[in-house]
Amino acid sequence: QVQLVESGGGLVQTGGSLRLSCAASGRTFSAYTMGWFRQAPGKEREFVGSISWAGGSTDYADSVKGRFTISRDNAKNMVYLRMNSLKPEDTAVYYCAASLMRLGGETSRYDYWGQGTQVTVSS
């Protein structure tokens, strides 16, 4: 069982940066692939990126490649999403999720989800 709690969301201007954090409970955190997803009002939840259990591999959606970076600290049971050059279209609730499968963007891969944190990018 893994419990996830996101933090770090807020209001930022276009071009600004934010770092989201996801705190995980459970002694097996390091066994999980971790993913970030987002959901804007009226839209389906979409994949942002994922990081392998050891942090050696990452995968990103084309829409965020080069702007967003995922990292993790297994000693602290934390995963992070650094977001740079933010755009209004990045506005969404951001979720972290845990999976025992390999990197991937399908929501069905992920067994545990946080409650989300709101990111709003003003134009």
Short mmCIF file of N, CA and C in Angstrom, two decimals:
data_model
loop_
_atom_site.label_atom_id
_atom_site.label_comp_id
_atom_site.label_asym_id
_atom_site.label_seq_id
_atom_site.Cartn_x
_atom_site.Cartn_y
_atom_site.Cartn_z
N GLN A 1 0.85 -1.18 0.00
CA GLN A 1 0.00 0.00 0.00
C GLN A 1 0.89 1.24 0.00
N VAL A 2 0.54 2.18 -0.85
CA VAL A 2 1.29 3.45 -0.94
C VAL A 2 0.29 4.59 -0.87
N GLN A 3 0.56 5.53 -0.02
CA GLN A 3 -0.26 6.76 0.04
C GLN A 3 0.58 7.91 -0.48
N LEU A 4 -0.06 8.75 -1.30
CA LEU A 4 0.65 9.83 -1.98
C LEU A 4 0.00 11.17 -1.67
N VAL A 5 0.82 12.16 -1.39
CA VAL A 5 0.31 13.50 -1.10
C VAL A 5 1.13 14.51 -1.89
N GLU A 6 0.44 15.22 -2.79
CA GLU A 6 1.10 16.24 -3.59
C GLU A 6 1.07 17.59 -2.89
N SER A 7 2.04 18.43 -3.23
CA SER A 7 2.07 19.80 -2.73
C SER A 7 2.88 20.65 -3.71
N GLY A 8 2.80 21.96 -3.52
CA GLY A 8 3.61 22.86 -4.33
C GLY A 8 2.88 23.58 -5.43
N GLY A 9 1.60 23.27 -5.61
CA GLY A 9 0.84 23.96 -6.64
C GLY A 9 0.58 25.41 -6.28
N GLY A 10 0.07 26.17 -7.24
CA GLY A 10 -0.24 27.56 -6.98
C GLY A 10 -0.49 28.32 -8.26
N LEU A 11 -0.48 29.63 -8.12
CA LEU A 11 -0.71 30.54 -9.24
C LEU A 11 0.63 31.11 -9.70
N VAL A 12 0.89 31.04 -10.99
CA VAL A 12 2.14 31.54 -11.53
C VAL A 12 1.87 32.20 -12.87
N GLN A 13 2.69 33.15 -13.23
CA GLN A 13 2.52 33.84 -14.52
C GLN A 13 3.14 33.01 -15.65
N THR A 14 2.68 33.27 -16.84
CA THR A 14 3.26 32.64 -18.02
C THR A 14 4.77 32.86 -18.04
N GLY A 15 5.49 31.77 -18.30
CA GLY A 15 6.94 31.82 -18.31
C GLY A 15 7.58 31.50 -16.98
N GLY A 16 6.77 31.42 -15.94
CA GLY A 16 7.29 31.15 -14.61
C GLY A 16 7.57 29.68 -14.37
N SER A 17 7.97 29.39 -13.14
CA SER A 17 8.34 28.02 -12.76
C SER A 17 7.67 27.62 -11.45
N LEU A 18 7.48 26.33 -11.30
CA LEU A 18 7.00 25.75 -10.06
C LEU A 18 7.66 24.40 -9.88
N ARG A 19 7.78 23.98 -8.64
CA ARG A 19 8.20 22.61 -8.37
C ARG A 19 7.14 21.93 -7.51
N LEU A 20 6.59 20.88 -8.05
CA LEU A 20 5.63 20.07 -7.31
C LEU A 20 6.37 18.95 -6.59
N SER A 21 5.85 18.62 -5.42
CA SER A 21 6.41 17.51 -4.65
C SER A 21 5.32 16.48 -4.39
N CYS A 22 5.76 15.26 -4.27
CA CYS A 22 4.84 14.16 -3.95
C CYS A 22 5.51 13.33 -2.85
N ALA A 23 4.87 13.31 -1.69
CA ALA A 23 5.39 12.54 -0.56
C ALA A 23 4.68 11.20 -0.51
N ALA A 24 5.45 10.14 -0.42
CA ALA A 24 4.89 8.79 -0.42
C ALA A 24 5.12 8.11 0.92
N SER A 25 4.13 7.37 1.35
CA SER A 25 4.30 6.53 2.54
C SER A 25 4.56 5.11 2.08
N GLY A 26 5.07 4.31 2.97
CA GLY A 26 5.30 2.91 2.61
C GLY A 26 6.77 2.61 2.42
N ARG A 27 7.20 1.47 2.92
CA ARG A 27 8.62 1.12 2.87
C ARG A 27 9.05 0.62 1.51
N THR A 28 8.10 0.38 0.60
CA THR A 28 8.46 -0.15 -0.72
C THR A 28 8.42 0.90 -1.80
N PHE A 29 8.50 2.17 -1.42
CA PHE A 29 8.41 3.26 -2.39
C PHE A 29 9.40 3.07 -3.53
N SER A 30 10.62 2.65 -3.22
CA SER A 30 11.66 2.54 -4.23
C SER A 30 11.36 1.46 -5.26
N ALA A 31 10.37 0.64 -5.03
CA ALA A 31 10.02 -0.40 -5.99
C ALA A 31 9.10 0.11 -7.09
N TYR A 32 8.57 1.31 -6.94
CA TYR A 32 7.54 1.81 -7.83
C TYR A 32 8.06 2.76 -8.88
N THR A 33 7.57 2.58 -10.09
CA THR A 33 7.63 3.63 -11.10
C THR A 33 6.66 4.73 -10.65
N MET A 34 7.10 5.97 -10.76
CA MET A 34 6.24 7.09 -10.35
C MET A 34 5.88 7.92 -11.57
N GLY A 35 4.63 8.32 -11.62
CA GLY A 35 4.16 9.12 -12.73
C GLY A 35 3.51 10.41 -12.28
N TRP A 36 3.52 11.38 -13.16
CA TRP A 36 2.76 12.62 -12.97
C TRP A 36 1.73 12.72 -14.09
N PHE A 37 0.52 13.09 -13.71
CA PHE A 37 -0.57 13.29 -14.65
C PHE A 37 -1.21 14.63 -14.34
N ARG A 38 -2.03 15.10 -15.25
CA ARG A 38 -2.77 16.33 -15.00
C ARG A 38 -4.14 16.24 -15.64
N GLN A 39 -5.06 17.02 -15.07
CA GLN A 39 -6.42 17.06 -15.59
C GLN A 39 -6.93 18.48 -15.53
N ALA A 40 -7.25 19.00 -16.70
CA ALA A 40 -7.84 20.33 -16.81
C ALA A 40 -9.36 20.20 -16.80
N PRO A 41 -10.06 21.26 -16.43
CA PRO A 41 -11.53 21.21 -16.39
C PRO A 41 -12.12 20.78 -17.73
N GLY A 42 -13.00 19.80 -17.68
CA GLY A 42 -13.66 19.34 -18.88
C GLY A 42 -12.84 18.45 -19.78
N LYS A 43 -11.63 18.09 -19.33
CA LYS A 43 -10.76 17.25 -20.13
C LYS A 43 -10.40 15.97 -19.38
N GLU A 44 -9.94 15.01 -20.14
CA GLU A 44 -9.52 13.76 -19.53
C GLU A 44 -8.15 13.92 -18.86
N ARG A 45 -7.90 13.03 -17.91
CA ARG A 45 -6.59 13.04 -17.27
C ARG A 45 -5.54 12.64 -18.29
N GLU A 46 -4.43 13.39 -18.32
CA GLU A 46 -3.40 13.11 -19.30
C GLU A 46 -2.05 12.92 -18.64
N PHE A 47 -1.25 12.11 -19.30
CA PHE A 47 0.10 11.79 -18.85
C PHE A 47 1.01 13.00 -19.02
N VAL A 48 1.82 13.23 -17.97
CA VAL A 48 2.83 14.29 -18.04
C VAL A 48 4.22 13.67 -18.17
N GLY A 49 4.53 12.73 -17.27
CA GLY A 49 5.82 12.08 -17.33
C GLY A 49 5.92 11.00 -16.27
N SER A 50 6.97 10.19 -16.37
CA SER A 50 7.19 9.14 -15.39
C SER A 50 8.68 8.92 -15.19
N ILE A 51 9.00 8.28 -14.06
CA ILE A 51 10.38 8.03 -13.70
C ILE A 51 10.49 6.61 -13.16
N SER A 52 11.54 5.92 -13.55
CA SER A 52 11.72 4.54 -13.13
C SER A 52 12.04 4.45 -11.64
N TRP A 53 11.99 3.23 -11.12
CA TRP A 53 12.13 3.04 -9.68
C TRP A 53 13.45 3.58 -9.15
N ALA A 54 14.52 3.48 -9.94
CA ALA A 54 15.83 3.96 -9.48
C ALA A 54 16.14 5.38 -9.96
N GLY A 55 15.26 5.91 -10.76
CA GLY A 55 15.46 7.26 -11.26
C GLY A 55 16.34 7.36 -12.50
N GLY A 56 16.73 6.22 -13.04
CA GLY A 56 17.64 6.26 -14.18
C GLY A 56 16.99 6.51 -15.52
N SER A 57 15.68 6.33 -15.56
CA SER A 57 14.96 6.52 -16.83
C SER A 57 13.75 7.39 -16.60
N THR A 58 13.49 8.25 -17.57
CA THR A 58 12.30 9.09 -17.52
C THR A 58 11.63 9.09 -18.89
N ASP A 59 10.38 9.48 -18.88
CA ASP A 59 9.59 9.56 -20.09
C ASP A 59 8.65 10.75 -19.94
N TYR A 60 8.47 11.51 -21.01
CA TYR A 60 7.64 12.72 -20.93
C TYR A 60 6.67 12.80 -22.09
N ALA A 61 5.56 13.45 -21.83
CA ALA A 61 4.65 13.79 -22.91
C ALA A 61 5.31 14.85 -23.80
N ASP A 62 5.00 14.81 -25.08
CA ASP A 62 5.60 15.76 -26.01
C ASP A 62 5.32 17.21 -25.61
N SER A 63 4.17 17.43 -25.02
CA SER A 63 3.75 18.79 -24.68
C SER A 63 4.60 19.42 -23.58
N VAL A 64 5.32 18.61 -22.83
CA VAL A 64 6.13 19.15 -21.72
C VAL A 64 7.61 18.88 -21.88
N LYS A 65 7.98 18.13 -22.90
CA LYS A 65 9.39 17.79 -23.09
C LYS A 65 10.24 19.04 -23.21
N GLY A 66 11.34 19.05 -22.49
CA GLY A 66 12.24 20.20 -22.51
C GLY A 66 11.86 21.29 -21.52
N ARG A 67 10.66 21.19 -20.95
CA ARG A 67 10.23 22.20 -19.97
C ARG A 67 10.07 21.61 -18.57
N PHE A 68 9.65 20.37 -18.50
CA PHE A 68 9.39 19.71 -17.22
C PHE A 68 10.45 18.65 -16.95
N THR A 69 10.78 18.48 -15.67
CA THR A 69 11.76 17.46 -15.27
C THR A 69 11.25 16.73 -14.04
N ILE A 70 11.27 15.42 -14.12
CA ILE A 70 10.89 14.59 -12.97
C ILE A 70 12.15 14.06 -12.30
N SER A 71 12.13 14.07 -10.97
CA SER A 71 13.23 13.48 -10.21
C SER A 71 12.65 12.80 -8.98
N ARG A 72 13.47 11.99 -8.32
CA ARG A 72 13.00 11.32 -7.11
C ARG A 72 14.14 11.16 -6.13
N ASP A 73 13.77 11.06 -4.88
CA ASP A 73 14.72 10.80 -3.80
C ASP A 73 14.16 9.64 -3.00
N ASN A 74 14.65 8.46 -3.26
CA ASN A 74 14.10 7.28 -2.61
C ASN A 74 14.39 7.25 -1.12
N ALA A 75 15.46 7.90 -0.70
CA ALA A 75 15.77 7.95 0.73
C ALA A 75 14.73 8.76 1.49
N LYS A 76 14.12 9.70 0.81
CA LYS A 76 13.11 10.56 1.44
C LYS A 76 11.69 10.21 1.03
N ASN A 77 11.54 9.20 0.20
CA ASN A 77 10.20 8.82 -0.31
C ASN A 77 9.53 10.00 -1.00
N MET A 78 10.28 10.69 -1.85
CA MET A 78 9.76 11.87 -2.53
C MET A 78 9.97 11.77 -4.03
N VAL A 79 9.02 12.33 -4.76
CA VAL A 79 9.18 12.52 -6.19
C VAL A 79 8.80 13.95 -6.51
N TYR A 80 9.48 14.53 -7.50
CA TYR A 80 9.32 15.94 -7.79
C TYR A 80 9.00 16.15 -9.27
N LEU A 81 8.32 17.24 -9.55
CA LEU A 81 8.08 17.67 -10.91
C LEU A 81 8.47 19.13 -11.01
N ARG A 82 9.59 19.39 -11.67
CA ARG A 82 10.03 20.76 -11.89
C ARG A 82 9.43 21.24 -13.21
N MET A 83 8.71 22.35 -13.15
CA MET A 83 8.03 22.87 -14.33
C MET A 83 8.57 24.25 -14.65
N ASN A 84 9.17 24.40 -15.81
CA ASN A 84 9.70 25.69 -16.27
C ASN A 84 8.93 26.16 -17.50
N SER A 85 9.09 27.43 -17.81
CA SER A 85 8.46 28.03 -19.00
C SER A 85 6.98 27.68 -19.06
N LEU A 86 6.29 27.88 -17.96
CA LEU A 86 4.89 27.48 -17.88
C LEU A 86 4.01 28.30 -18.83
N LYS A 87 3.00 27.63 -19.35
CA LYS A 87 2.06 28.23 -20.29
C LYS A 87 0.64 28.12 -19.71
N PRO A 88 -0.27 28.97 -20.16
CA PRO A 88 -1.66 28.86 -19.67
C PRO A 88 -2.25 27.47 -19.89
N GLU A 89 -1.86 26.80 -20.95
CA GLU A 89 -2.39 25.46 -21.22
C GLU A 89 -1.85 24.40 -20.26
N ASP A 90 -0.91 24.76 -19.40
CA ASP A 90 -0.45 23.85 -18.36
C ASP A 90 -1.36 23.88 -17.13
N THR A 91 -2.31 24.79 -17.11
CA THR A 91 -3.25 24.90 -16.00
C THR A 91 -4.05 23.61 -15.85
N ALA A 92 -3.99 23.03 -14.66
CA ALA A 92 -4.66 21.75 -14.40
C ALA A 92 -4.45 21.36 -12.94
N VAL A 93 -5.16 20.34 -12.53
CA VAL A 93 -4.83 19.66 -11.28
C VAL A 93 -3.79 18.60 -11.62
N TYR A 94 -2.71 18.60 -10.87
CA TYR A 94 -1.62 17.66 -11.11
C TYR A 94 -1.63 16.56 -10.06
N TYR A 95 -1.48 15.34 -10.54
CA TYR A 95 -1.52 14.16 -9.68
C TYR A 95 -0.23 13.36 -9.82
N CYS A 96 0.23 12.82 -8.70
CA CYS A 96 1.28 11.82 -8.81
C CYS A 96 0.65 10.45 -8.61
N ALA A 97 1.30 9.44 -9.15
CA ALA A 97 0.77 8.10 -9.11
C ALA A 97 1.91 7.09 -9.06
N ALA A 98 1.61 5.90 -8.53
CA ALA A 98 2.62 4.86 -8.37
C ALA A 98 2.22 3.60 -9.10
N SER A 99 3.20 2.98 -9.74
CA SER A 99 2.96 1.78 -10.52
C SER A 99 4.08 0.78 -10.31
N LEU A 100 3.71 -0.51 -10.31
CA LEU A 100 4.72 -1.57 -10.26
C LEU A 100 5.15 -1.99 -11.65
N MET A 101 4.59 -1.32 -12.68
CA MET A 101 4.95 -1.63 -14.06
C MET A 101 6.06 -0.68 -14.52
N ARG A 102 6.55 -0.91 -15.70
CA ARG A 102 7.59 -0.06 -16.26
C ARG A 102 7.03 1.30 -16.64
N LEU A 103 7.90 2.19 -17.09
CA LEU A 103 7.50 3.52 -17.53
C LEU A 103 6.35 3.42 -18.53
N GLY A 104 5.42 4.35 -18.39
CA GLY A 104 4.33 4.36 -19.35
C GLY A 104 3.29 5.39 -18.97
N GLY A 105 2.47 5.77 -19.94
CA GLY A 105 1.52 6.84 -19.73
C GLY A 105 0.09 6.43 -19.54
N GLU A 106 -0.19 5.13 -19.60
CA GLU A 106 -1.57 4.70 -19.44
C GLU A 106 -1.97 4.78 -17.97
N THR A 107 -3.10 5.39 -17.69
CA THR A 107 -3.54 5.51 -16.30
C THR A 107 -3.78 4.14 -15.67
N SER A 108 -4.13 3.15 -16.49
CA SER A 108 -4.42 1.82 -15.96
C SER A 108 -3.18 1.15 -15.38
N ARG A 109 -2.00 1.64 -15.71
CA ARG A 109 -0.76 1.08 -15.16
C ARG A 109 -0.58 1.41 -13.68
N TYR A 110 -1.24 2.47 -13.24
CA TYR A 110 -0.96 3.04 -11.93
C TYR A 110 -2.00 2.59 -10.91
N ASP A 111 -1.48 2.12 -9.77
CA ASP A 111 -2.34 1.55 -8.74
C ASP A 111 -2.72 2.54 -7.66
N TYR A 112 -1.87 3.51 -7.42
CA TYR A 112 -2.10 4.45 -6.32
C TYR A 112 -1.99 5.88 -6.85
N TRP A 113 -2.88 6.73 -6.33
CA TRP A 113 -2.98 8.12 -6.78
C TRP A 113 -3.06 9.05 -5.58
N GLY A 114 -2.48 10.24 -5.75
CA GLY A 114 -2.66 11.29 -4.77
C GLY A 114 -3.95 12.04 -5.01
N GLN A 115 -4.17 13.05 -4.18
CA GLN A 115 -5.42 13.81 -4.28
C GLN A 115 -5.32 14.97 -5.25
N GLY A 116 -4.11 15.31 -5.66
CA GLY A 116 -3.90 16.36 -6.65
C GLY A 116 -3.57 17.70 -6.04
N THR A 117 -2.90 18.53 -6.83
CA THR A 117 -2.59 19.90 -6.45
C THR A 117 -2.83 20.80 -7.65
N GLN A 118 -3.47 21.93 -7.42
CA GLN A 118 -3.88 22.82 -8.51
C GLN A 118 -2.71 23.69 -8.97
N VAL A 119 -2.51 23.74 -10.26
CA VAL A 119 -1.55 24.66 -10.88
C VAL A 119 -2.32 25.56 -11.83
N THR A 120 -2.19 26.86 -11.64
CA THR A 120 -2.85 27.82 -12.51
C THR A 120 -1.82 28.76 -13.09
N VAL A 121 -1.79 28.85 -14.41
CA VAL A 121 -0.83 29.71 -15.10
C VAL A 121 -1.62 30.85 -15.73
N SER A 122 -1.35 32.06 -15.30
CA SER A 122 -2.06 33.22 -15.82
C SER A 122 -1.34 33.78 -17.04
N SER A 123 -2.15 34.31 -17.96
CA SER A 123 -1.58 34.85 -19.20
C SER A 123 -1.27 36.32 -19.05
#
